[in-house]
Amino acid sequence: MAYIVPIHKPSSIRYALKLNFFNDEETCLVVAKANTLDFYTWTGDGIVLRSSTTIYGRITMLARLRPASATSDHLFISTDRYLCFTISWDPKTRSFRTESKYVNLTEGGARDTQTVEKCLIDPSGRFMALEYFEGIINVIPIIRKVKGKRKAGDSGHLGESVQARIPELFVRSMGFLHGSKFPKLALLWEDGHQKVHLTAKHLEYTPPGPSDSGSVEFTDTGTVVSDLEDRGADHIIPVPEPVRGLIILGGLTITYVDDTSNATKSISLSKPTVFVTWASMSDERYILADDYGKLYLLELAIIEKAVVRDMHVKNIGTASRATCLVPLSDDHIFLGSHQGDSQVIKVDLHHRSVQPIQSISNIAPILDFTIMDLGSRAGEVQMNEYSSGQARIVTGSGAFHAGSLRSVRSGVGLEDQGILAEIDGIRDLFSLRSSSSTEFVDTLVVSILDETRIFEFSSEGEIEELDKYKGFLLTESTLVAANVPGDRMIQITTSSVRLVDAERGTLLSQWKPPKTRSITDASANDDRILLSVGGTSLVVLDLGAELAVIAQKNLGNDSQIACVTVPSVISGIGIIGIWQGASISIVDLATLDILQTEVVGEPGEASVPRKLLVAQMLANQPPTLFVAMADGAVVTFSVNAADFSLSAKRSTILGMQEAKLQALPRGDGLSHIFATCEHPSLIYGSERRLIYSAVTANEAVCVCNFNTEAYPGSIMVATPKELKIALIDEERRTHVRDLYLGETAHRVAYSTKLKAFGVGTIRRTLEDGNERIKSHIKLVDEVLFDLLDTYDLNEDELVETVIRAEMNDSVEDGPAERFIVGTGYIDDEREEPVRGRIIIFEVDDDRKLKVVTEKAVKGACRCLSILNGNIVTALSKTVVLYSLNYNSARPSLVKRATYRASNQPIDLAVTGNLIAVADVMKSLAIVEYKPGENGLSGTLDEVARHYQTVWSTAVAHVAEDTFLESDAQGNLMVLHQNRNGVTEDDQRRLEVTGEMQLGELVNRIRRTNIPTSPEAVVIPRAFLATIDGAMYLFALISPKRQDLLMRLQMCMADHVQSLGRIPFSLYRAFRSFVREGEEPYRFVDGELIEKFLNCSDDLQSNIAEELGEELDTLRVMVEGLRRLR
């Protein structure tokens, strides 16, 4: 049984709309990203994200409606299943509200439109026209106020949809014309001979009667323009009154058509292009965007009597390739993009120029990706619980001039402000205020192995290291340094506790342990100091009485002290960790009597408490006790401040070694916890629970809060070699680092040994009106993300695939790291390439690419993989296995075995001697390689097949005899080979053990093996990347949790209403051109499961009762699943 959850939401923007969604005074921009709606507020110089929501379906249409009774606009939404509904904003609950339930406009047997689905509202606001299918237009009347027949509150709502058929099947563009008494629709369409025509039709609507639902008919007003000379014409721009006409955008010309006289006027473009979208800045000015990322200003020269005398078009700049343009003000537009970053652009109409002022990151389309690491480097063992923040994924994103490499990591970001010093061996950091009268800290105490160093910061940020400081002992390592009430400071070292006057810098009091013993651990709050002396004795000092001893107690060698802490949020107690028994105890600071004892780990050397910290993490909730264990786990408890009892025990594995815990105040009485270990994490409270998020500071040793006047809100970070100041995010975000290539990053491979990426790119240019394509192989450094070398492929040769592998391509040196490239040649006379190459590259000492050997092949080399040192290739019709031959001075590739594919292999997944071959039309086949014996050649034999028509896009081996396959309709399938089947046919037939509609086309699936604990609910098995810029984690559910998760999903689907009230089963049901399912089969949607944590307490209790489970058990399980991403 399978589990799927997004770790990076879709970022491609295809649709956008401006409206007053929240209130009448606030301009709102709504953008659609696959199944997500983001609502932004326009501030005058940029946009700010206001809210976001998920729709049960892929969004294909957006439109603005304004009912008469509404105080803000409503939003019309349509999905890829032809489901339409409207939503609004409820200002009282500050949440989204469904105004009209979904209506299904599916037309059985009709063929989908071959162009973008269109949604139009006529200028009079009476009708909405939708084109989903060829030759069919759905017309939805917008109910208007009619005296004596309808209530005023009904005005602006939608009536029932009525279908009308038209003879024009391939409609390139359409638009309602202005100034007509009856709605008039202009159609730009293509006939069977590829000729383009412009036709206008009147919309005639008959309202519904007592026995019918009404009717619609489009009557011809005659062909306005027949057989346009510019066959590239594909956009209509209706021109408002008083002009009353339309503009046709073509590849060679722009034509204006007068709606009254049908007269036309054309201008030629200086260079051919392909326009993709447009936006109106005024009745006379339009911004046009083309396929190459260029923006144009089109101006109409209008003379008296509203006659267009001339048109002028000028290139005013470049930007991302636009999918939509939305005017935000008189001189600002929003550019939504699928192939690059979306942008807010300022348009200077006077100087005819544009300037991007804001960018929204977009990693779509993801053409390929590689998993750079999973929180560990080469040679390390991954032992911690998986979190998506530990995975650094590098994607080949964007297209053509927006093509780039993107390093994507989910986590809390650190933004370096500067490096303070290069210091080795830092053990701890403390920040101090030199005087109680200052609001900001200005002194940094750096504790090293055998000394303490002091740095003082001025208000301007100037730094000075001090040789002595206010009575502090600088010849020893510091355990604790802090400000305490009364304008005083304390410093605790292994030999003494020092209380100093902060103003005068004099030593007020000092306490020392017996000469034969030392202080092994210490903690302090504003009133008390708790010391561990010699690892066996506890001492409590009173800060209000000049370090007077309040209590001391010897616990003996049988209860050796591992760590201590004195909470600041709970008075009167201390907490100690004991080596023996892996336990912690709460002690009374007045007597050191034990109040509570709790075993936190398994008795043994590696499972003992090493660090303790108590902090207030959640408002109106008990404080949280954090226990960092020696084996890398962090155990948490809720602490009852009344009776000091511990409850709600949780354990989270952060690494393999103890984590150092540091509280970072938020300023509202709450704290974040920074845990430094081999996988640094920020622990913070959100949505009534603790969230563990990876931090982008892999080398951090320790940190401290450092809110200085020059660097407000900063933290100080120590690494093994340096000390730096940084700003930290308050919660997890997706961090994207990019290297713009100016070319499509078609394929990406990563070599850990070479510390470099091999990238196959495609460059597109327009020269003298002709499009030219050129391909390269690029070598990119992993650390600096810099381009190291470029290898040019031949003319008309395109890169198809790039992998890395260890190859024995020389007799003496043994296995060596290589990049292997597969290519194909463009042939204008054929649909498919008939030749290609396999090229093996090495990287020399100068980090340059060098060809080791190459092999010409018949057909394009679509995919490559490695099977026991041999190269498996997927050519146009066959799968071929090659081995390296060393008989000559230069190694050569020799064919060893072949397999004839059903149609065309699109992806390969190799495990052992098995090759999973994903076919572009015939789903999946499993092929086994059998080496030849006694001098005979080996064979590739088909041993299993999925006997269904599936347009495959990617495949991965996810478990023994189990494969994950994606198709072109956005479905995921889990296929299993039953080797123990009763008949041979049963053993050869791949059976579907899980399927669901993801809603996005998956371009690439990468298998991953992440060891998990025996109690893990799910086992991560693969990452998926889509054309919409989303990344998903695929996992297999532990057998003992399968039933619970399936029942929880059913409960959540029943209790959580989606916008439009679309059923979850319909949303996630398998759907293809061949068949449709009724619900997802043995698939669990992680997004839906996680919504359990956002439900009210009463609803959570009801769901737990329905499932027959303890509420706390459910919360712990879902919290663990939430940490996956």
mmCIF file of N, CA, C and O in Angstrom, residues 789-821:
data_model
loop_
_atom_site.group_PDB
_atom_site.id
_atom_site.type_symbol
_atom_site.label_atom_id
_atom_site.label_comp_id
_atom_site.label_asym_id
_atom_site.label_seq_id
_atom_site.Cartn_x
_atom_site.Cartn_y
_atom_site.Cartn_z
ATOM 1 N N ASP A 789 33.121 23.445 -17.451
ATOM 2 C CA ASP A 789 33.506 23.125 -18.830
ATOM 3 C C ASP A 789 32.251 22.873 -19.653
ATOM 4 O O ASP A 789 31.183 22.527 -19.115
ATOM 5 N N THR A 790 32.389 23.037 -20.973
ATOM 6 C CA THR A 790 31.278 22.800 -21.904
ATOM 7 C C THR A 790 31.787 22.015 -23.098
ATOM 8 O O THR A 790 32.852 22.335 -23.655
ATOM 9 N N TYR A 791 31.038 20.984 -23.482
ATOM 10 C CA TYR A 791 31.370 20.182 -24.663
ATOM 11 C C TYR A 791 30.233 20.348 -25.662
ATOM 12 O O TYR A 791 29.063 20.099 -25.348
ATOM 13 N N ASP A 792 30.568 20.783 -26.895
ATOM 14 C CA ASP A 792 29.559 20.994 -27.935
ATOM 15 C C ASP A 792 29.245 19.691 -28.651
ATOM 16 O O ASP A 792 30.163 19.006 -29.124
ATOM 17 N N LEU A 793 27.971 19.359 -28.747
ATOM 18 C CA LEU A 793 27.560 18.234 -29.579
ATOM 19 C C LEU A 793 27.529 18.668 -31.037
ATOM 20 O O LEU A 793 27.611 19.857 -31.362
ATOM 21 N N ASN A 794 27.359 17.704 -31.934
ATOM 22 C CA ASN A 794 27.393 17.993 -33.358
ATOM 23 C C ASN A 794 26.158 18.781 -33.789
ATOM 24 O O ASN A 794 25.164 18.877 -33.073
ATOM 25 N N GLU A 795 26.227 19.319 -34.983
ATOM 26 C CA GLU A 795 25.087 20.029 -35.558
ATOM 27 C C GLU A 795 23.900 19.084 -35.668
ATOM 28 O O GLU A 795 24.036 17.930 -36.084
ATOM 29 N N ASP A 796 22.712 19.562 -35.277
ATOM 30 C CA ASP A 796 21.451 18.796 -35.326
ATOM 31 C C ASP A 796 21.446 17.608 -34.363
ATOM 32 O O ASP A 796 20.584 16.738 -34.455
ATOM 33 N N GLU A 797 22.384 17.569 -33.421
ATOM 34 C CA GLU A 797 22.420 16.488 -32.440
ATOM 35 C C GLU A 797 21.912 17.010 -31.102
ATOM 36 O O GLU A 797 22.389 18.030 -30.599
ATOM 37 N N LEU A 798 20.947 16.325 -30.513
ATOM 38 C CA LEU A 798 20.349 16.732 -29.248
ATOM 39 C C LEU A 798 20.656 15.715 -28.160
ATOM 40 O O LEU A 798 20.630 14.502 -28.401
ATOM 41 N N VAL A 799 20.918 16.218 -26.961
ATOM 42 C CA VAL A 799 21.132 15.326 -25.834
ATOM 43 C C VAL A 799 19.796 14.715 -25.425
ATOM 44 O O VAL A 799 18.764 15.388 -25.383
ATOM 45 N N GLU A 800 19.798 13.424 -25.161
ATOM 46 C CA GLU A 800 18.588 12.715 -24.741
ATOM 47 C C GLU A 800 18.673 12.254 -23.294
ATOM 48 O O GLU A 800 17.674 12.238 -22.582
ATOM 49 N N THR A 801 19.861 11.855 -22.844
ATOM 50 C CA THR A 801 20.000 11.332 -21.490
ATOM 51 C C THR A 801 21.436 11.487 -21.020
ATOM 52 O O THR A 801 22.376 11.469 -21.833
ATOM 53 N N VAL A 802 21.611 11.659 -19.705
ATOM 54 C CA VAL A 802 22.935 11.748 -19.077
ATOM 55 C C VAL A 802 22.871 10.970 -17.759
ATOM 56 O O VAL A 802 21.949 11.166 -16.956
ATOM 57 N N ILE A 803 23.845 10.096 -17.531
ATOM 58 C CA ILE A 803 23.952 9.395 -16.252
ATOM 59 C C ILE A 803 25.408 9.416 -15.807
ATOM 60 O O ILE A 803 26.303 9.742 -16.591
ATOM 61 N N ARG A 804 25.657 9.075 -14.524
ATOM 62 C CA ARG A 804 27.010 8.862 -14.052
ATOM 63 C C ARG A 804 27.133 7.397 -13.661
ATOM 64 O O ARG A 804 26.162 6.746 -13.276
ATOM 65 N N ALA A 805 28.362 6.882 -13.795
ATOM 66 C CA ALA A 805 28.589 5.468 -13.470
ATOM 67 C C ALA A 805 30.076 5.240 -13.249
ATOM 68 O O ALA A 805 30.924 6.018 -13.711
ATOM 69 N N GLU A 806 30.368 4.169 -12.524
ATOM 70 C CA GLU A 806 31.752 3.718 -12.398
ATOM 71 C C GLU A 806 31.998 2.692 -13.490
ATOM 72 O O GLU A 806 31.315 1.677 -13.560
ATOM 73 N N MET A 807 32.977 2.979 -14.344
ATOM 74 C CA MET A 807 33.248 2.116 -15.490
ATOM 75 C C MET A 807 34.696 1.633 -15.465
ATOM 76 O O MET A 807 35.609 2.390 -15.139
ATOM 77 N N ASN A 808 34.888 0.359 -15.832
ATOM 78 C CA ASN A 808 36.239 -0.193 -16.003
ATOM 79 C C ASN A 808 36.667 0.041 -17.450
ATOM 80 O O ASN A 808 36.643 -0.858 -18.278
ATOM 81 N N ASP A 809 37.038 1.280 -17.756
ATOM 82 C CA ASP A 809 37.382 1.582 -19.145
ATOM 83 C C ASP A 809 38.885 1.624 -19.375
ATOM 84 O O ASP A 809 39.354 2.066 -20.412
ATOM 85 N N SER A 810 39.673 1.196 -18.374
ATOM 86 C CA SER A 810 41.111 1.039 -18.596
ATOM 87 C C SER A 810 41.574 -0.185 -17.821
ATOM 88 O O SER A 810 41.045 -0.500 -16.755
ATOM 89 N N VAL A 811 42.549 -0.864 -18.347
ATOM 90 C CA VAL A 811 42.974 -2.138 -17.765
ATOM 91 C C VAL A 811 43.696 -1.926 -16.444
ATOM 92 O O VAL A 811 43.493 -2.649 -15.468
ATOM 93 N N GLU A 812 44.538 -0.887 -16.356
ATOM 94 C CA GLU A 812 45.381 -0.746 -15.183
ATOM 95 C C GLU A 812 44.677 -0.056 -14.013
ATOM 96 O O GLU A 812 44.847 -0.448 -12.859
ATOM 97 N N ASP A 813 43.870 0.968 -14.284
ATOM 98 C CA ASP A 813 43.413 1.855 -13.220
ATOM 99 C C ASP A 813 42.185 1.355 -12.464
ATOM 100 O O ASP A 813 41.882 1.837 -11.383
ATOM 101 N N GLY A 814 41.454 0.400 -12.991
ATOM 102 C CA GLY A 814 40.260 -0.079 -12.309
ATOM 103 C C GLY A 814 39.072 0.853 -12.520
ATOM 104 O O GLY A 814 39.085 1.728 -13.389
ATOM 105 N N PRO A 815 38.001 0.699 -11.711
ATOM 106 C CA PRO A 815 36.787 1.505 -11.908
ATOM 107 C C PRO A 815 37.076 2.995 -11.763
ATOM 108 O O PRO A 815 37.827 3.413 -10.877
ATOM 109 N N ALA A 816 36.444 3.754 -12.631
ATOM 110 C CA ALA A 816 36.612 5.209 -12.613
ATOM 111 C C ALA A 816 35.256 5.860 -12.832
ATOM 112 O O ALA A 816 34.374 5.305 -13.476
ATOM 113 N N GLU A 817 35.109 7.066 -12.281
ATOM 114 C CA GLU A 817 33.848 7.795 -12.384
ATOM 115 C C GLU A 817 33.715 8.393 -13.776
ATOM 116 O O GLU A 817 34.616 9.077 -14.267
ATOM 117 N N ARG A 818 32.566 8.136 -14.412
ATOM 118 C CA ARG A 818 32.341 8.607 -15.776
ATOM 119 C C ARG A 818 30.931 9.187 -15.915
ATOM 120 O O ARG A 818 30.013 8.803 -15.194
ATOM 121 N N PHE A 819 30.780 10.123 -16.852
ATOM 122 C CA PHE A 819 29.461 10.571 -17.303
ATOM 123 C C PHE A 819 29.197 9.921 -18.656
ATOM 124 O O PHE A 819 30.051 9.946 -19.549
ATOM 125 N N ILE A 820 28.005 9.338 -18.804
ATOM 126 C CA ILE A 820 27.620 8.670 -20.052
ATOM 127 C C ILE A 820 26.435 9.422 -20.639
ATOM 128 O O ILE A 820 25.450 9.688 -19.946
ATOM 129 N N VAL A 821 26.537 9.741 -21.925
ATOM 130 C CA VAL A 821 25.554 10.587 -22.599
ATOM 131 C C VAL A 821 24.944 9.834 -23.766
ATOM 132 O O VAL A 821 25.664 9.166 -24.532
#
